[in-house]
Coordinates of C-alpha atoms in Angstrom, one line a residue:
X8 CA 9.5 -36.0 25.8
X9 CA 9.7 -33.0 23.4
X10 CA 12.5 -31.0 25.0
X11 CA 15.8 -32.8 24.9
X12 CA 17.8 -32.0 28.1
X13 CA 20.9 -34.1 27.5
X14 CA 22.8 -35.8 24.7
X15 CA 21.8 -39.2 26.1
X16 CA 18.2 -38.4 25.1
X17 CA 19.0 -37.8 21.5
X18 CA 18.2 -40.6 19.1
X19 CA 20.7 -41.5 16.4
X20 CA 18.2 -40.9 13.6
X21 CA 14.9 -39.2 13.0
X22 CA 12.6 -39.2 9.9
X23 CA 13.0 -35.4 9.5
X24 CA 15.5 -33.0 11.0
X25 CA 14.7 -29.3 11.0
X26 CA 17.7 -27.0 11.6
X27 CA 16.7 -23.6 13.0
X28 CA 13.7 -22.9 15.3
X29 CA 12.6 -19.5 14.0
X30 CA 9.8 -18.3 11.8
X31 CA 10.3 -21.1 9.3
X32 CA 11.6 -24.0 11.5
X33 CA 8.7 -23.6 14.0
X34 CA 6.2 -24.1 11.2
X35 CA 8.0 -27.1 9.7
X36 CA 8.4 -28.9 13.1
X37 CA 4.7 -28.6 13.8
X38 CA 3.4 -29.4 10.3
X39 CA 5.7 -32.4 9.8
X40 CA 4.3 -34.0 13.0
X41 CA 0.6 -33.6 12.0
X42 CA -1.3 -36.5 10.5
X43 CA 1.6 -39.0 10.8
X44 CA 3.8 -40.6 13.3
X45 CA 7.0 -39.5 11.6
X46 CA 9.7 -38.5 14.1
X47 CA 10.9 -34.9 13.9
X48 CA 14.0 -33.3 15.5
X49 CA 14.1 -29.5 15.7
X50 CA 17.6 -28.2 16.3
X51 CA 18.0 -24.6 17.6
X52 CA 21.3 -23.0 18.4
X53 CA 19.8 -20.6 21.0
X54 CA 18.1 -21.3 24.3
X55 CA 14.5 -21.9 25.2
X56 CA 12.3 -18.8 25.1
X57 CA 10.2 -19.7 28.1
X58 CA 9.8 -17.2 31.0
X59 CA 11.9 -14.4 29.5
X60 CA 10.3 -11.1 30.4
X61 CA 12.1 -9.1 27.7
X62 CA 10.8 -11.4 25.0
X63 CA 7.2 -11.6 26.3
X64 CA 6.8 -7.9 26.8
X65 CA 6.3 -6.2 23.4
X66 CA 7.6 -2.9 24.6
X67 CA 11.0 -4.4 25.5
X68 CA 12.0 -5.7 22.0
X69 CA 14.6 -3.0 21.3
X70 CA 16.5 -4.1 24.4
X71 CA 16.9 -7.6 22.9
X72 CA 19.3 -6.4 20.2
X73 CA 23.0 -6.9 20.9
X74 CA 22.0 -9.0 23.9
X75 CA 22.2 -12.7 24.7
X76 CA 19.4 -13.6 22.3
X77 CA 20.9 -11.9 19.3
X78 CA 23.6 -13.4 17.0
X79 CA 25.3 -10.0 16.9
X80 CA 25.9 -9.8 13.1
X81 CA 27.0 -6.7 11.3
X82 CA 26.7 -5.3 7.8
X83 CA 30.1 -4.4 6.4
X84 CA 30.8 -0.7 5.8
X85 CA 30.7 1.1 2.5
X86 CA 31.1 4.7 1.3
X87 CA 27.4 4.8 0.6
X88 CA 26.7 4.8 4.3
X89 CA 29.8 6.9 5.2
X90 CA 31.9 4.0 6.3
X91 CA 29.5 2.9 9.1
X92 CA 29.1 -0.6 10.4
X93 CA 25.4 -1.4 10.7
X94 CA 24.2 -4.1 13.2
X95 CA 21.7 -6.7 12.1
X96 CA 19.5 -8.1 14.9
X97 CA 19.0 -11.8 14.4
X98 CA 17.3 -14.0 16.9
X99 CA 19.4 -16.6 18.7
X100 CA 16.6 -18.3 20.7
X101 CA 13.7 -20.6 20.1
X102 CA 11.3 -18.7 17.9
X103 CA 14.3 -17.1 16.1
X104 CA 13.8 -13.5 15.0
X105 CA 10.1 -13.8 15.8
X106 CA 11.1 -13.8 19.4
X107 CA 13.1 -10.5 19.2
X108 CA 11.5 -8.6 16.3
X109 CA 9.0 -5.7 16.4
X110 CA 6.1 -8.2 15.9
X111 CA 4.8 -6.6 12.7
X112 CA 2.6 -8.8 10.5
X113 CA 2.6 -7.4 7.0
X114 CA 2.9 -9.1 3.7
X115 CA 3.2 -6.2 1.2
X116 CA 1.6 -5.9 -2.2
X117 CA 0.1 -8.8 -4.0
X118 CA 2.3 -8.1 -7.1
X119 CA 5.4 -8.8 -5.0
X120 CA 4.6 -12.5 -5.2
X121 CA 3.5 -12.4 -8.9
X122 CA 7.1 -11.0 -9.5
X123 CA 8.5 -14.1 -7.8
X124 CA 6.9 -16.2 -10.4
X125 CA 8.1 -13.9 -13.2
X126 CA 11.6 -14.2 -11.8
X127 CA 11.5 -18.0 -12.1
X128 CA 9.8 -19.2 -8.9
X129 CA 7.2 -21.0 -10.8
X130 CA 3.9 -21.3 -9.0
X131 CA 4.6 -18.6 -6.4
X132 CA 2.2 -16.0 -7.6
X133 CA 0.0 -14.3 -5.0
X134 CA -3.1 -16.4 -5.7
X135 CA -1.0 -19.6 -5.0
X136 CA 0.5 -18.1 -1.9
X137 CA -2.7 -16.7 -0.4
X138 CA -4.0 -20.0 1.1
X139 CA -0.8 -20.4 3.0
X140 CA -0.9 -16.8 4.3
X141 CA -4.4 -17.5 5.5
X142 CA -3.4 -20.8 7.1
X143 CA -0.9 -18.9 9.4
X144 CA -3.4 -16.4 10.7
X145 CA -5.7 -15.9 13.6
X146 CA -6.9 -12.4 12.6
X147 CA -8.9 -10.5 15.1
X148 CA -11.5 -9.5 12.6
X149 CA -12.1 -13.1 11.5
X150 CA -11.8 -14.8 8.2
X151 CA -12.3 -13.0 4.9
X152 CA -11.3 -13.6 1.3
X153 CA -7.8 -12.3 2.1
X154 CA -7.4 -13.1 5.9
X155 CA -7.3 -16.3 7.9
X156 CA -8.8 -17.1 11.3
X157 CA -8.0 -20.0 13.7
X158 CA -4.4 -20.3 12.6
X159 CA -1.4 -20.5 14.9
X160 CA -0.4 -16.9 14.9
X161 CA -2.6 -14.4 16.6
X162 CA -2.8 -11.0 14.9
X163 CA -4.3 -7.9 16.4
X164 CA -4.4 -4.1 16.1
X165 CA -3.7 -1.9 19.1
X166 CA -6.6 -1.9 21.5
X167 CA -5.6 1.6 22.8
X168 CA -3.3 3.3 20.3
X169 CA -0.7 5.7 21.7
X170 CA -1.1 9.4 20.9
X171 CA 2.0 9.3 18.7
X172 CA 0.5 6.4 16.7
X173 CA -2.7 8.2 16.1
X174 CA -0.8 11.4 15.1
X175 CA 1.3 9.5 12.5
X176 CA -1.8 7.9 11.0
X177 CA -3.9 11.1 11.0
X178 CA -1.1 13.4 10.0
X179 CA -0.3 11.3 6.9
X180 CA -3.9 11.4 5.9
X181 CA -3.8 15.2 6.1
X182 CA -0.8 15.1 3.7
X183 CA -2.8 13.1 1.2
X184 CA -2.1 9.5 2.1
X185 CA -5.4 7.6 2.0
X186 CA -6.7 5.9 5.1
X187 CA -6.7 2.1 4.9
X188 CA -8.4 -0.2 7.5
X189 CA -6.2 -3.3 6.9
X190 CA -2.8 -3.1 5.2
X191 CA -3.1 -6.9 4.5
X192 CA -6.5 -6.4 2.9
X193 CA -7.4 -5.5 -0.7
X194 CA -5.3 -2.3 -0.8
X195 CA -2.0 -1.7 1.1
X196 CA -1.4 1.9 0.2
X197 CA -2.4 4.2 3.1
X198 CA -2.1 5.2 6.7
X199 CA -3.3 2.6 9.2
X200 CA -3.0 0.9 12.6
X201 CA -0.4 -1.9 12.4
X202 CA -1.1 -5.6 12.5
X203 CA 0.8 -7.1 15.4
X204 CA 1.7 -10.6 16.6
X205 CA 0.6 -9.5 20.0
X206 CA -2.3 -10.9 22.1
X207 CA -3.4 -9.6 25.5
X208 CA -0.2 -7.5 25.8
X209 CA 2.1 -10.5 25.1
X210 CA 4.4 -11.3 22.1
X211 CA 3.0 -14.0 20.0
X212 CA 6.1 -15.5 18.4
X213 CA 6.4 -18.5 16.1
X214 CA 7.5 -20.6 19.1
X215 CA 4.4 -19.6 21.1
X216 CA 2.0 -20.0 18.2
X217 CA 3.4 -23.1 16.4
X218 CA 5.5 -25.1 18.9
X219 CA 4.0 -24.7 22.4
X220 CA 0.6 -26.1 21.5
X221 CA 2.2 -29.3 20.2
X222 CA 5.2 -29.7 22.5
X223 CA 3.7 -32.8 24.0
X224 CA 3.7 -34.8 20.8
X225 CA 5.8 -37.8 21.4
X226 CA 7.3 -37.8 17.9
X227 CA 8.5 -34.2 18.1
X228 CA 11.8 -33.6 19.8
X229 CA 13.2 -30.0 20.4
X230 CA 16.9 -29.5 21.0
X231 CA 18.1 -26.1 22.0
X232 CA 21.6 -24.8 22.6
X233 CA 22.9 -26.9 19.7
X234 CA 24.9 -25.3 16.9
X235 CA 24.9 -27.0 13.5
X236 CA 28.4 -27.5 12.1
X237 CA 28.2 -29.3 8.7
X238 CA 25.9 -31.5 6.7
X239 CA 27.1 -35.0 5.4
X240 CA 26.3 -36.8 2.3
X241 CA 26.1 -40.3 0.7
X242 CA 26.6 -39.6 -2.9
X243 CA 24.2 -36.8 -3.8
X244 CA 21.9 -37.4 -0.9
X245 CA 22.1 -35.4 2.4
X246 CA 21.9 -37.9 5.2
X247 CA 23.0 -36.2 8.5
X248 CA 24.0 -33.1 10.4
X249 CA 26.9 -32.7 12.8
X250 CA 26.0 -30.4 15.6
X251 CA 27.2 -29.5 19.1
X252 CA 25.4 -31.1 22.1
X253 CA 26.7 -30.5 25.6
X254 CA 30.0 -29.3 24.2
X255 CA 30.7 -32.3 22.0
X256 CA 30.0 -32.7 18.3
X257 CA 27.5 -35.4 17.5
X258 CA 26.1 -36.7 14.2
X259 CA 22.4 -37.2 13.8
X260 CA 20.9 -38.9 10.7
X261 CA 17.7 -38.2 8.8
X262 CA 15.9 -41.1 7.2
X263 CA 13.8 -38.9 4.9
X264 CA 14.8 -35.2 4.7
X265 CA 16.8 -32.4 6.4
X266 CA 15.1 -29.0 6.2
X267 CA 17.3 -25.9 6.7
X268 CA 15.6 -22.9 8.4
X269 CA 18.5 -21.1 9.9
X270 CA 17.7 -17.8 8.1
X271 CA 19.3 -15.8 5.3
X272 CA 22.7 -15.6 7.0
X273 CA 23.2 -19.0 8.7
X274 CA 21.6 -21.2 6.0
X275 CA 24.1 -20.1 3.3
X276 CA 26.9 -20.3 5.9
X277 CA 26.0 -23.9 6.7
X278 CA 25.7 -24.8 3.0
X279 CA 29.1 -23.3 2.2
X280 CA 30.8 -25.0 5.2
X281 CA 29.2 -28.3 3.9
X282 CA 30.7 -27.8 0.4
X283 CA 27.7 -26.4 -1.4
X284 CA 28.4 -23.2 -3.2
X285 CA 30.6 -21.5 -5.7
X286 CA 33.6 -23.9 -6.3
X287 CA 36.0 -21.0 -6.5
X288 CA 34.9 -19.7 -3.1
X289 CA 35.0 -23.1 -1.6
X290 CA 38.5 -23.9 -2.8
X291 CA 39.7 -20.5 -1.5
X292 CA 38.5 -21.6 1.9
X293 CA 39.9 -25.1 1.7
X294 CA 36.4 -26.7 1.6
X295 CA 35.9 -29.8 -0.5
X296 CA 33.3 -29.2 -3.2
X297 CA 30.2 -31.3 -2.7
X298 CA 27.8 -29.6 -5.1
X299 CA 28.5 -26.6 -7.3
X300 CA 25.8 -23.9 -6.7
X301 CA 27.3 -20.5 -7.4
X302 CA 24.2 -18.6 -6.2
X303 CA 24.8 -19.5 -2.5
X304 CA 25.4 -16.2 -0.6
X305 CA 24.6 -14.1 -3.7
X306 CA 21.4 -12.0 -4.1
X307 CA 21.4 -10.6 -0.5
X308 CA 18.6 -8.0 -0.1
X309 CA 17.4 -6.0 2.8
X310 CA 15.3 -2.8 3.3
X311 CA 17.2 0.3 4.4
X312 CA 15.6 2.2 7.3
X313 CA 16.4 5.8 8.3
X314 CA 16.7 5.7 12.1
X315 CA 15.2 8.1 12.7
X316 CA 13.6 11.5 12.4
X317 CA 13.2 12.7 16.0
X318 CA 10.9 15.4 17.2
X319 CA 10.7 17.3 20.5
X320 CA 7.5 16.7 22.4
X321 CA 5.5 19.5 24.1
X322 CA 5.5 17.5 27.3
X323 CA 5.9 14.0 28.8
X324 CA 4.4 11.3 26.7
X325 CA 2.2 8.5 28.1
X326 CA 3.9 5.2 29.0
X327 CA 5.0 3.1 26.0
X328 CA 2.5 0.5 24.8
X329 CA 2.1 -2.1 22.1
X330 CA 5.5 -2.5 20.4
X331 CA 6.5 1.1 21.0
X332 CA 4.9 2.1 17.7
X333 CA 1.3 1.2 16.7
X334 CA 0.7 2.7 13.3
X335 CA 2.3 2.7 9.9
X336 CA 2.1 4.4 6.5
X337 CA 2.8 3.1 3.0
X338 CA 3.1 5.6 0.2
X339 CA 4.8 6.3 -3.0
X340 CA 8.1 8.2 -3.3
X341 CA 7.0 9.5 -6.8
X342 CA 3.6 9.6 -8.5
X343 CA 4.7 7.4 -11.3
X344 CA 5.8 4.5 -8.9
X345 CA 3.7 1.4 -9.6
X346 CA 3.0 0.6 -5.9
X347 CA 3.9 2.0 -2.5
X348 CA 7.7 1.9 -2.0
X349 CA 8.0 3.9 1.2
X350 CA 7.0 2.8 4.6
X351 CA 7.2 4.6 8.0
X352 CA 6.3 3.7 11.6
X353 CA 6.3 5.8 14.7
X354 CA 8.4 5.3 17.9
X355 CA 6.9 6.4 21.3
X356 CA 10.3 7.8 22.3
X357 CA 13.7 8.7 20.9
X358 CA 15.3 6.4 18.3
X359 CA 18.7 6.9 16.7
X360 CA 21.7 5.0 15.4
X361 CA 24.9 5.9 17.4
X362 CA 26.1 8.4 14.8
X363 CA 22.8 10.4 14.9
X364 CA 22.6 10.2 18.7
X365 CA 26.2 11.6 19.0
X366 CA 25.5 14.5 16.6
X367 CA 22.1 15.7 18.0
X368 CA 20.6 16.6 21.3
X369 CA 18.0 14.0 22.1
X370 CA 17.5 14.8 25.7
X371 CA 14.1 15.5 27.2
X372 CA 10.8 14.4 25.8
X373 CA 11.3 13.1 22.3
X374 CA 9.4 10.9 19.9
X375 CA 10.3 9.7 16.4
X376 CA 9.2 8.5 13.0
X377 CA 11.3 6.1 11.0
X378 CA 10.9 6.1 7.2
X379 CA 12.3 3.2 5.2
X380 CA 12.4 1.9 1.7
X381 CA 10.4 -1.2 1.1
X382 CA 10.9 -0.9 -2.7
X383 CA 14.7 -1.1 -2.5
X384 CA 16.7 -2.1 -5.6
X385 CA 20.3 -2.5 -4.2
X386 CA 21.6 -6.1 -4.0
X387 CA 24.5 -7.4 -2.0
X388 CA 26.2 -10.7 -1.0
X389 CA 27.3 -12.9 1.9
X390 CA 30.9 -14.3 1.8
X391 CA 32.8 -16.5 4.2
X392 CA 36.2 -15.2 5.0
X393 CA 37.1 -18.2 7.1
X394 CA 35.7 -21.8 7.1
X395 CA 33.9 -23.2 10.1
X396 CA 30.7 -22.2 11.9
X397 CA 32.5 -19.5 13.9
X398 CA 34.6 -18.2 11.0
X399 CA 34.7 -14.6 10.0
X400 CA 31.9 -13.6 7.6
X401 CA 31.3 -10.6 5.3
X402 CA 27.7 -9.5 4.9
X403 CA 27.0 -6.7 2.5
X404 CA 23.6 -5.4 1.5
X405 CA 25.0 -2.5 -0.6
X406 CA 22.6 0.0 0.9
X407 CA 22.1 3.1 -1.2
X408 CA 24.3 1.7 -4.0
X409 CA 21.4 2.5 -6.4
X410 CA 20.7 6.2 -6.7
X411 CA 17.0 5.5 -6.9
X412 CA 17.1 4.1 -3.4
X413 CA 18.8 7.3 -2.1
X414 CA 16.3 9.5 -3.9
X415 CA 13.4 7.6 -2.5
X416 CA 14.7 7.8 1.1
X417 CA 15.3 11.6 0.7
X418 CA 11.7 11.9 -0.3
X419 CA 10.7 9.8 2.7
X420 CA 12.6 12.0 5.2
X421 CA 11.1 15.2 3.7
X422 CA 7.6 13.8 4.0
X423 CA 8.2 12.8 7.6
X424 CA 9.5 16.3 8.4
X425 CA 6.3 17.7 6.8
X426 CA 4.2 15.7 9.3
X427 CA 5.3 18.2 12.0
X428 CA 3.1 20.9 10.4
X429 CA -0.1 18.9 10.4
X430 CA -3.0 19.5 12.8
X431 CA -2.6 15.9 14.0
X432 CA 0.9 16.8 15.5
X433 CA -0.2 20.1 16.9
X434 CA -0.5 18.8 20.5
X435 CA 2.8 16.9 20.3
X436 CA 5.3 18.8 18.2
X437 CA 7.6 21.3 20.0
X438 CA 10.5 21.4 17.5
X439 CA 12.9 19.3 15.4
X440 CA 15.5 17.2 17.3
X441 CA 17.2 15.0 14.6
X442 CA 17.7 16.6 12.2
X443 CA 17.7 19.8 14.2
X444 CA 15.8 21.6 11.4
X445 CA 14.7 21.5 7.8
X446 CA 17.6 20.5 5.4
X447 CA 18.5 21.2 1.8
X448 CA 19.0 18.3 -0.6
X449 CA 22.7 17.8 0.2
X450 CA 22.0 17.9 4.0
X451 CA 19.1 15.4 3.6
X452 CA 21.3 13.0 1.7
X453 CA 23.9 13.1 4.4
X454 CA 21.3 12.6 7.1
X455 CA 20.1 9.5 5.2
X456 CA 23.6 8.1 4.8
X457 CA 24.4 8.7 8.5
X458 CA 21.1 7.4 9.8
X459 CA 20.8 4.4 7.4
X460 CA 20.0 1.3 9.4
X461 CA 18.2 -2.0 8.8
X462 CA 14.7 -3.3 9.1
X463 CA 16.5 -6.6 9.6
X464 CA 14.7 -8.1 6.6
X465 CA 17.8 -9.9 5.3
X466 CA 16.8 -12.4 2.5
X467 CA 17.6 -13.9 -0.9
X468 CA 20.9 -15.7 -0.3
X469 CA 19.7 -19.1 -1.5
X470 CA 17.0 -18.0 -3.9
X471 CA 14.5 -20.2 -5.5
X472 CA 14.1 -20.3 -9.2
X473 CA 15.2 -22.0 -12.4
X474 CA 18.2 -20.0 -13.5
X475 CA 21.9 -20.8 -13.0
X476 CA 22.1 -18.8 -9.7
X477 CA 19.0 -20.5 -8.2
X478 CA 19.9 -22.6 -5.1
X479 CA 16.5 -24.2 -4.6
X480 CA 13.9 -25.2 -7.2
X481 CA 10.3 -23.9 -6.9
X482 CA 9.5 -26.9 -4.6
X483 CA 12.3 -25.6 -2.3
X484 CA 14.6 -28.6 -2.9
X485 CA 18.3 -27.8 -3.0
X486 CA 19.3 -28.3 -6.6
X487 CA 21.5 -31.3 -7.3
X488 CA 21.0 -32.8 -3.8
X489 CA 18.4 -35.3 -2.6
X490 CA 16.9 -35.1 0.9
X491 CA 17.6 -31.4 1.5
X492 CA 15.2 -28.5 1.4
X493 CA 15.2 -24.9 2.7
X494 CA 12.3 -23.1 4.3
X495 CA 13.4 -19.6 5.4
X496 CA 14.0 -16.1 4.1
X497 CA 17.1 -17.2 2.1
X498 CA 14.9 -18.6 -0.7
X499 CA 13.1 -15.3 -1.4
X500 CA 14.1 -14.3 -5.0
X501 CA 13.0 -10.7 -4.8
X502 CA 12.5 -8.9 -1.5
X503 CA 8.8 -8.1 -1.0
X504 CA 7.6 -4.6 0.0
X505 CA 6.9 -5.8 3.6
X506 CA 8.4 -7.2 6.8
X507 CA 9.7 -10.7 6.1
X508 CA 8.1 -12.6 9.1
X509 CA 4.8 -13.1 7.3
X510 CA 6.2 -14.2 3.9
X511 CA 8.7 -16.6 5.7
X512 CA 5.9 -18.2 7.7
X513 CA 3.9 -18.6 4.4
X514 CA 6.9 -20.1 2.7
X515 CA 7.3 -22.7 5.5
X516 CA 3.7 -23.6 5.5
X517 CA 4.0 -24.4 1.8
X518 CA 7.4 -26.1 2.2
X519 CA 5.8 -28.5 4.6
X520 CA 3.2 -29.5 2.0
X521 CA 6.1 -30.0 -0.5
X522 CA 8.0 -32.2 1.9
X523 CA 4.9 -34.2 2.7
X524 CA 3.9 -34.5 -0.9
X525 CA 0.7 -32.5 -0.4
X526 CA 1.4 -29.7 -2.8

């Protein structure tokens, strides 16, 4: 009986407890039940993802933000973004953010992972990570030296790219960006059709790929609608979790291990509420110190996205297809940059943060291109302002705090505006909408600050490594605590130049091997 419907069905103890049913937790729940009869409980705060049209339909993903399947978190304002609050979509449903995201499967540049090892995550170079990337994948072109086939996550290109998607790809090539067949292949710099977790027009989330095929395993139990409150310990060993079931708090024990996969916001929040973090912060909140790990909540990173450069179309566009995009470009903001640091994707309609929408006329037929910075340098933090799972929280990415980040995004916006003059856009482009025309340097900077949004690639808040701020060791064990591991985006030490769904899935595949003693 995999899906627990009532508290009475919950056992008092399981061999493994996985907290969080997203990109990391779905992987862990499946892999821990393979090849053994160990009992596994997967706890997810959100509801089941079955039969929800907006989740299944790839074109509807934007409508999921700020809705019932989104945690509704915000980034705190700073002067760098003109005092604006920026919403952070985070999935609150089985499948986590893989159930509400844009379904992009992209792992960035191989050197991103070599940099993890250099930063102290011993053994996490690209060569060591590659087998786990391949294990995730069911790539439409089949297995190669760099791609996997037959894995849980189906990955396809658009079968019928939208005209806007083709224009973005071909226009970028006209401007000197090289064409590339597969951005997850040998070279990632270039203009290309995107890799999607979409199959036959349906979202292929972690829940669909990893959990549904094994949901009948008798030793796997899936509990939804259950918010984790705190972890409990016997000495230095983590032994149980208190969580809400049917409106009451219950405690469930783990015989072997608890694995946290709540994501880069809620994993550090649970750690802090359980007494794991900077002692000064914990005492300020009135939380008893269990284990001093000052790095919890530090090192927060995310990619800034300019949402978006909007263009007027010459006429009505075809109906939206795929994820509302379909193609992407990776290029360098300056010739001397080591690897592509800028990324852009198209939108088959208008796209704007509220401040841009209020300041520009976006009526009529409009399409957009959103440039963003995958090579961002700014680093922020997460801080509890109140104890408890529902307490106030401050989440700060420090977008544009580094001048290099602002300079790169200015270059990105200028490049996207140049696309309008290419032959590829000749049948589409009828004028600028947002911004309403070409801008000087000062105007472009202000546009970037006012349009700055998030790729929702939040990561790094419980980083792996060996230095004093590392929260987990390179085997993903929480330092100083037995029986507790982390398998989500919080362990990423340096944000890769990619969407985070692919690296998090890879991390969880490897975490399962660590937990089971196979790595």
